[in-house]
PDB file of C-alpha atoms in Angstrom:
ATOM      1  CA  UNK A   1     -11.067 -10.391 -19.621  1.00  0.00           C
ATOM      2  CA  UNK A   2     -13.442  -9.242 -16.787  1.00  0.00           C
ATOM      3  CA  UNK A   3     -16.965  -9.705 -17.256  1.00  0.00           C
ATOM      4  CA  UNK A   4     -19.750  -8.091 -15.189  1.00  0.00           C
ATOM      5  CA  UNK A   5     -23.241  -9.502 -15.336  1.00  0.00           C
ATOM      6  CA  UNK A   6     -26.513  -8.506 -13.312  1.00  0.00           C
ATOM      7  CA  UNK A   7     -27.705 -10.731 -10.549  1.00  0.00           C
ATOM      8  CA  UNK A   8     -31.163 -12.234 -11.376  1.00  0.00           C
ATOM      9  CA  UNK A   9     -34.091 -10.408 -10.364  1.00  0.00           C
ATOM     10  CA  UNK A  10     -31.414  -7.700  -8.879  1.00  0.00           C
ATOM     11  CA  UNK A  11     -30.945  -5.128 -11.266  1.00  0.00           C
ATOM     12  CA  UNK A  12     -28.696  -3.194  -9.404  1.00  0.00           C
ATOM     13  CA  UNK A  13     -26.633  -6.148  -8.027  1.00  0.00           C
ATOM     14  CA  UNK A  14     -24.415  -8.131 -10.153  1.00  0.00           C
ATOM     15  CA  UNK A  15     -20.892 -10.989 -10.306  1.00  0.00           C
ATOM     16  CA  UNK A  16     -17.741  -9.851 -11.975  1.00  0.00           C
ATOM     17  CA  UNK A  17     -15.805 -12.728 -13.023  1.00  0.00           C
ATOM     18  CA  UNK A  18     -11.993 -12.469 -13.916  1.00  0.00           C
ATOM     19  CA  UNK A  19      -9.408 -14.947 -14.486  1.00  0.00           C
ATOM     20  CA  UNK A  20     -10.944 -17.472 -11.676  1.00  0.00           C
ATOM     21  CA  UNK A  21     -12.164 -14.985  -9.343  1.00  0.00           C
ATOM     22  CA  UNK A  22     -16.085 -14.071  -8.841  1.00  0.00           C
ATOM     23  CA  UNK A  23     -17.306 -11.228  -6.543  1.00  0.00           C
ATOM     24  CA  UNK A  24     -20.059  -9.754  -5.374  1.00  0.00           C
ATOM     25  CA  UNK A  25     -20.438  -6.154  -6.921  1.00  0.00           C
ATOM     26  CA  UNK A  26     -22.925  -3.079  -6.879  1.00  0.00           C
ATOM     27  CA  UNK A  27     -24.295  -2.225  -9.879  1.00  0.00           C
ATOM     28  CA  UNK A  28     -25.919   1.480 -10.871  1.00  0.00           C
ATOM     29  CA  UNK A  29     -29.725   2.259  -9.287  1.00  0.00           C
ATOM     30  CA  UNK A  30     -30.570   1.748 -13.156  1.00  0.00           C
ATOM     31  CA  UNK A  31     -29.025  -1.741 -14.051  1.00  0.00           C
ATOM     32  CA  UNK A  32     -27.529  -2.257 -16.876  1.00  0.00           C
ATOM     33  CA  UNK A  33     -28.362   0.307 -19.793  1.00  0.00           C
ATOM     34  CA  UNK A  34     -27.623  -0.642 -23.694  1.00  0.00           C
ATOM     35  CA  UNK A  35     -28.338   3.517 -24.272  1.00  0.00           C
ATOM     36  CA  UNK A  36     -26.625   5.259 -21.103  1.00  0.00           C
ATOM     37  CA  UNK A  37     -27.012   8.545 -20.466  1.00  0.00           C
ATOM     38  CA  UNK A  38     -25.969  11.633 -17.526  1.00  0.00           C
ATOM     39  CA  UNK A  39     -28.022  10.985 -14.483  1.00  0.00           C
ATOM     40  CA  UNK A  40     -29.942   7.783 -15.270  1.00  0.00           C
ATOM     41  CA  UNK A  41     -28.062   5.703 -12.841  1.00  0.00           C
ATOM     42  CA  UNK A  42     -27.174   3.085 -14.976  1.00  0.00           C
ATOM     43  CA  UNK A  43     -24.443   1.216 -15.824  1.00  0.00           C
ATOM     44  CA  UNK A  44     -23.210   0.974 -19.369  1.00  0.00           C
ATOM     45  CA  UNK A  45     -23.553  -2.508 -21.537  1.00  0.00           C
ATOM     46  CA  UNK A  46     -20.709  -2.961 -23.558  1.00  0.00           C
ATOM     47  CA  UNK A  47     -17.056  -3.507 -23.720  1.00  0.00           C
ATOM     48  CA  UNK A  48     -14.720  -1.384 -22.044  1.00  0.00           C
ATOM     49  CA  UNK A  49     -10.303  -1.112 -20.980  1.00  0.00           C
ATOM     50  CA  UNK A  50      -9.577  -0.058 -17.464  1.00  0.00           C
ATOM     51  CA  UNK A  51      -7.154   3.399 -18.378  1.00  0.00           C
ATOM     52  CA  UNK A  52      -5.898   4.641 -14.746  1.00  0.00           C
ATOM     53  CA  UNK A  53      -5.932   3.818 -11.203  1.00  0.00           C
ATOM     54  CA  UNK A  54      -6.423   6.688  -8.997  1.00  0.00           C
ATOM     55  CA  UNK A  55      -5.789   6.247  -5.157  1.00  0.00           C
ATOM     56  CA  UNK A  56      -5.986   7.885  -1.886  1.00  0.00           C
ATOM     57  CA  UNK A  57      -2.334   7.840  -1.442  1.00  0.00           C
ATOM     58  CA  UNK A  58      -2.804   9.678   1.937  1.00  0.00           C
ATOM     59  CA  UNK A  59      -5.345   6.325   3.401  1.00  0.00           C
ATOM     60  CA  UNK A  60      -3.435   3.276   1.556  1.00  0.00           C
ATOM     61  CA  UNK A  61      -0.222   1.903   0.094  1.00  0.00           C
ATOM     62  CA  UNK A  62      -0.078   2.330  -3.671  1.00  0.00           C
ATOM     63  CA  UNK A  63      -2.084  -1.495  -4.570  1.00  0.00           C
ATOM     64  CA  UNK A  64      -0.316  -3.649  -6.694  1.00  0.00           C
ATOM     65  CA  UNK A  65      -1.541  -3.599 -10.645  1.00  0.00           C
ATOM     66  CA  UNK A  66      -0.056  -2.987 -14.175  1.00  0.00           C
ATOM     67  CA  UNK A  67      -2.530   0.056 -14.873  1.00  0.00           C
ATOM     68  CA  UNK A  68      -1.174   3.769 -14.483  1.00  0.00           C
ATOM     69  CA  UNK A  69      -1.039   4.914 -11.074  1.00  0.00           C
ATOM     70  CA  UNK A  70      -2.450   8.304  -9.924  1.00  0.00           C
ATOM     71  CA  UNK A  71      -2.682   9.695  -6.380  1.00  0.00           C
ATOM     72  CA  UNK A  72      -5.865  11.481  -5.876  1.00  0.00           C
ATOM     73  CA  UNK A  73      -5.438  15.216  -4.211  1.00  0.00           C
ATOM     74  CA  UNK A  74      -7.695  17.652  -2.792  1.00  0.00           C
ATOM     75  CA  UNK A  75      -7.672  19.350  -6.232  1.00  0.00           C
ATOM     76  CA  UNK A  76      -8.783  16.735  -8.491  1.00  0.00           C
ATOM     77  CA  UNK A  77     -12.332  16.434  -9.668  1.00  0.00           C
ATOM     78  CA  UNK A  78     -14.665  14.914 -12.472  1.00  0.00           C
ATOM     79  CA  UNK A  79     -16.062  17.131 -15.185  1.00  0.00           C
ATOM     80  CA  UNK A  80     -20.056  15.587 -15.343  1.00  0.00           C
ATOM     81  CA  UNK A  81     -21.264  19.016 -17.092  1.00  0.00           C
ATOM     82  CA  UNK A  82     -22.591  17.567 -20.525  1.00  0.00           C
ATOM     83  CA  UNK A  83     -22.417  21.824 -22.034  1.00  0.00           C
ATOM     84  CA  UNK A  84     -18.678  21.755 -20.402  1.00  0.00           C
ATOM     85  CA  UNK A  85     -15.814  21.160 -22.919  1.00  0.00           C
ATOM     86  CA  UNK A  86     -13.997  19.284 -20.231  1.00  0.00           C
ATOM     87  CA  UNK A  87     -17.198  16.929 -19.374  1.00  0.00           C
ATOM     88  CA  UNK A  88     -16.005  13.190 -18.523  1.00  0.00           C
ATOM     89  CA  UNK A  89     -12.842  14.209 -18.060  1.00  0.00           C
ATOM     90  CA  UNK A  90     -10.340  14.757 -14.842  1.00  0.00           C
ATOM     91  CA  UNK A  91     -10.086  18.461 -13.896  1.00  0.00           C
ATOM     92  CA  UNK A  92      -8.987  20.423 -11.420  1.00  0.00           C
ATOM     93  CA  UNK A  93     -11.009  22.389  -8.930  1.00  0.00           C
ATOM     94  CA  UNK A  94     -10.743  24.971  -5.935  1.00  0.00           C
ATOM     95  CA  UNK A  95     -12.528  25.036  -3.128  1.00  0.00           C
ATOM     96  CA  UNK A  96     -16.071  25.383  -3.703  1.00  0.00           C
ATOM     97  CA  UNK A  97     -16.157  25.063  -7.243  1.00  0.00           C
ATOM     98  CA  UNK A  98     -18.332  22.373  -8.950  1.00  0.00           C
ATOM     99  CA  UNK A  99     -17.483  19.120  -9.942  1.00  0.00           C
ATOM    100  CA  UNK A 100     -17.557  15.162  -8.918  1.00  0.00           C
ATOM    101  CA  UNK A 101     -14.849  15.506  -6.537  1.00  0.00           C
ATOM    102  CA  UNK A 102     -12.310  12.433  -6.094  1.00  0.00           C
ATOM    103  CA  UNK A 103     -11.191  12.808  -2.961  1.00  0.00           C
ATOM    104  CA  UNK A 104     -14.241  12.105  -0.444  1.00  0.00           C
ATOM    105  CA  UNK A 105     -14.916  11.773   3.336  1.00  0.00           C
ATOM    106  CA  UNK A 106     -16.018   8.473   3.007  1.00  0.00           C
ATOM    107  CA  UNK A 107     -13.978   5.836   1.293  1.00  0.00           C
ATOM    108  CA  UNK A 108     -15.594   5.291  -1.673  1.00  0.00           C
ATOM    109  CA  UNK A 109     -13.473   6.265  -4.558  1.00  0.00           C
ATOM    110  CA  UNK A 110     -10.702   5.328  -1.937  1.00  0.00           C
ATOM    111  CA  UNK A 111      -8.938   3.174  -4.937  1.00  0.00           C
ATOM    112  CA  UNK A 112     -10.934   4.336  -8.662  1.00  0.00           C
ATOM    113  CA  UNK A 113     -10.153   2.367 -11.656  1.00  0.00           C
ATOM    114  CA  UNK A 114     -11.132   4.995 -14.588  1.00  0.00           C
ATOM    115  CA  UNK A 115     -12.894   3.129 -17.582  1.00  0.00           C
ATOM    116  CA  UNK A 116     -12.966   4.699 -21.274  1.00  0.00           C
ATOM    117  CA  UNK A 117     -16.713   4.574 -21.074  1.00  0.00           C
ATOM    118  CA  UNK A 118     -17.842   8.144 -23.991  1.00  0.00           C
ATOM    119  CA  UNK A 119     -14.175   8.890 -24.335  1.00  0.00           C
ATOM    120  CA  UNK A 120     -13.522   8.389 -27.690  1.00  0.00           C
ATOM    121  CA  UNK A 121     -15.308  10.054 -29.247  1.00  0.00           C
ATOM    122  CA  UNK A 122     -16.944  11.755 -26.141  1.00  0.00           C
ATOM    123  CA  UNK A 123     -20.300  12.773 -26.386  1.00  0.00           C
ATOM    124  CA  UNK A 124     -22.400  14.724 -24.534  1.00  0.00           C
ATOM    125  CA  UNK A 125     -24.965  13.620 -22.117  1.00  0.00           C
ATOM    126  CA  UNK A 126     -23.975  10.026 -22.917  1.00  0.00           C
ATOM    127  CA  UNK A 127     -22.533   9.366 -19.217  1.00  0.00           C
ATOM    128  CA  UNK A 128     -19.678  10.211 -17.530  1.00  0.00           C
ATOM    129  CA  UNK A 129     -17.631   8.961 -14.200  1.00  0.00           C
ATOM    130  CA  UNK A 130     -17.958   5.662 -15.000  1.00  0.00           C
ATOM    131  CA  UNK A 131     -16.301   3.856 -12.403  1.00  0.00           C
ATOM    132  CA  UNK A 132     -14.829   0.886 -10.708  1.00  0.00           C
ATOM    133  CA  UNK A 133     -14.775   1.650  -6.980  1.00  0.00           C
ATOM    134  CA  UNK A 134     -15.745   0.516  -3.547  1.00  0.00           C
ATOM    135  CA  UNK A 135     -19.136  -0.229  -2.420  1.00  0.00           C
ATOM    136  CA  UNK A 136     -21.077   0.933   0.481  1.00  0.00           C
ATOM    137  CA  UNK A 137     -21.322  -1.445   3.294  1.00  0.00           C
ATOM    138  CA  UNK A 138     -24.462  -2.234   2.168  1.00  0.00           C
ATOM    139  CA  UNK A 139     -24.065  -2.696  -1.588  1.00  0.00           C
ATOM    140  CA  UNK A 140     -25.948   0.135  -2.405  1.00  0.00           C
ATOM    141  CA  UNK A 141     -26.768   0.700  -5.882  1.00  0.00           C
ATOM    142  CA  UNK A 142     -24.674   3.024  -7.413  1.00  0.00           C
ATOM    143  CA  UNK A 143     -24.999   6.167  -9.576  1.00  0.00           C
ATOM    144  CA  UNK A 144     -23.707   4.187 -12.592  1.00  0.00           C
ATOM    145  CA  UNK A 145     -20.329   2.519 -11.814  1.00  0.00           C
ATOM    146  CA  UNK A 146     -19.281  -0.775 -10.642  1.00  0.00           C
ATOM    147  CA  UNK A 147     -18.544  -1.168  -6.928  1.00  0.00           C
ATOM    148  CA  UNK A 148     -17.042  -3.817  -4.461  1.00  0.00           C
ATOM    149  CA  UNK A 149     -15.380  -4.593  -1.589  1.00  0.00           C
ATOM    150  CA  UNK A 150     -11.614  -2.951  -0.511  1.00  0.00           C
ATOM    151  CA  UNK A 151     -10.119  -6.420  -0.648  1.00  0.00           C
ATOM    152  CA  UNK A 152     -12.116  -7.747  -3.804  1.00  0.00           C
ATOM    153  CA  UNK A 153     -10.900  -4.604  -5.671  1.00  0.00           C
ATOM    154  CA  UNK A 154      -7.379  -5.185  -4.592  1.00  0.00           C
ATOM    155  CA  UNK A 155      -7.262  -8.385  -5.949  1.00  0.00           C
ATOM    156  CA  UNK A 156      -9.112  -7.605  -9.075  1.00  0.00           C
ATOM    157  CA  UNK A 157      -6.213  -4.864  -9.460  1.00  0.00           C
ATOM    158  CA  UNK A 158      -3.612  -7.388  -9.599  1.00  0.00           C
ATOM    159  CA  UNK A 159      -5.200  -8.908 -12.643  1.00  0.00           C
ATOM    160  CA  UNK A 160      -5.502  -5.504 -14.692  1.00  0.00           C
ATOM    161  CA  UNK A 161      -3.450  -4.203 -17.112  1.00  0.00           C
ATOM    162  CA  UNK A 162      -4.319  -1.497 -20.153  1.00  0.00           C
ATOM    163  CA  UNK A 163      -4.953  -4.569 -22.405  1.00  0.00           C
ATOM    164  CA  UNK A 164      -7.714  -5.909 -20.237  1.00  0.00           C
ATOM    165  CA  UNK A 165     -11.636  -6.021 -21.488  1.00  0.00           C
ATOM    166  CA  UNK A 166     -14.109  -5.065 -18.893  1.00  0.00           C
ATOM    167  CA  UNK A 167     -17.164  -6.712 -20.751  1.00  0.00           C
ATOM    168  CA  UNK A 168     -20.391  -4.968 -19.193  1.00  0.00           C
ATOM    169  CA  UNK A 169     -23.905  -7.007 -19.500  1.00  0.00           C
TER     170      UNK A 169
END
């Protein structure tokens, strides 16, 4: 089990604890939210599994974890259109064409753990591109997902599996 909890008085900073580890993690601009929805910057309370780990396989060796691997390409993208019938879900995109895209300048979503936060059943406007992913070198809040540092991450990534609860709040 992970569990991610807010850092007093710091709504937007937080400690996930897993299996004897405890980091240091960015939480979204929102804090913790029992009723998420699209664009409040929070980060969903509740219990979640970690699905799919998608990496810049062009940056890093593929990390070490029992999760499905993905490499991320140019292509792929995150549906965050609530009217879309692909919204919170991976898609593909061209150049130009709208959409949270995965693979960024910065290293950010360098290594993404995807989280079955409003997958099943999906509903719209609830939240989507709920994340694990690295922070900014400042631990800047985040628009809703839970971020940390490369090496943290790595480690944490060891530890998951598809059976694992990420336990939010």
């Amino acid at each position: 089990m992970v569990r991610v909890r807010p850092a007093p008085g710091r709504p937007s900073r937080g400690w996930l604890t897993a299996d004897g580890l405890t980091i240091p993690v960015a939480l979204g601009r929102g804090g913790i939210l029992a009723n998420k929805r699209e664009g409040d910057g929070g980060t969903p309370r509740g219990t979640f599994r970690p699905l799919r780990l998608w990496w810049r396989a062009d940056r890093w060796p593929q990390p070490r974890t029992r999760l499905p691997v993905r490499a991320i390409t140019a292509a792929d993208a995150w549906c965050e259109d609530p009217s879309s019938r692909h919204y919170n879900r991976p898609m593909r995109r061209g150049p130009g064409e709208p959409g949270d895209r995965l693979r960024r300048d910065d290293h950010l979503y360098d290594f993404i753990v995807e989280i079955d936060h409003n997958t099943r059943p999906r509903i719209a406007g609830r939240g989507s591109a709920v994340f694990l992913h690295l922070a900014r070198d400042n631990f800047g809040p985040t628009a809703g997902c839970i971020a940390m540092t490369r090496g943290n991450l790595l480690r944490l990534l060891a530890r998951l599996g598809p059976k694992t609860r990420i336990v939010i709040g």
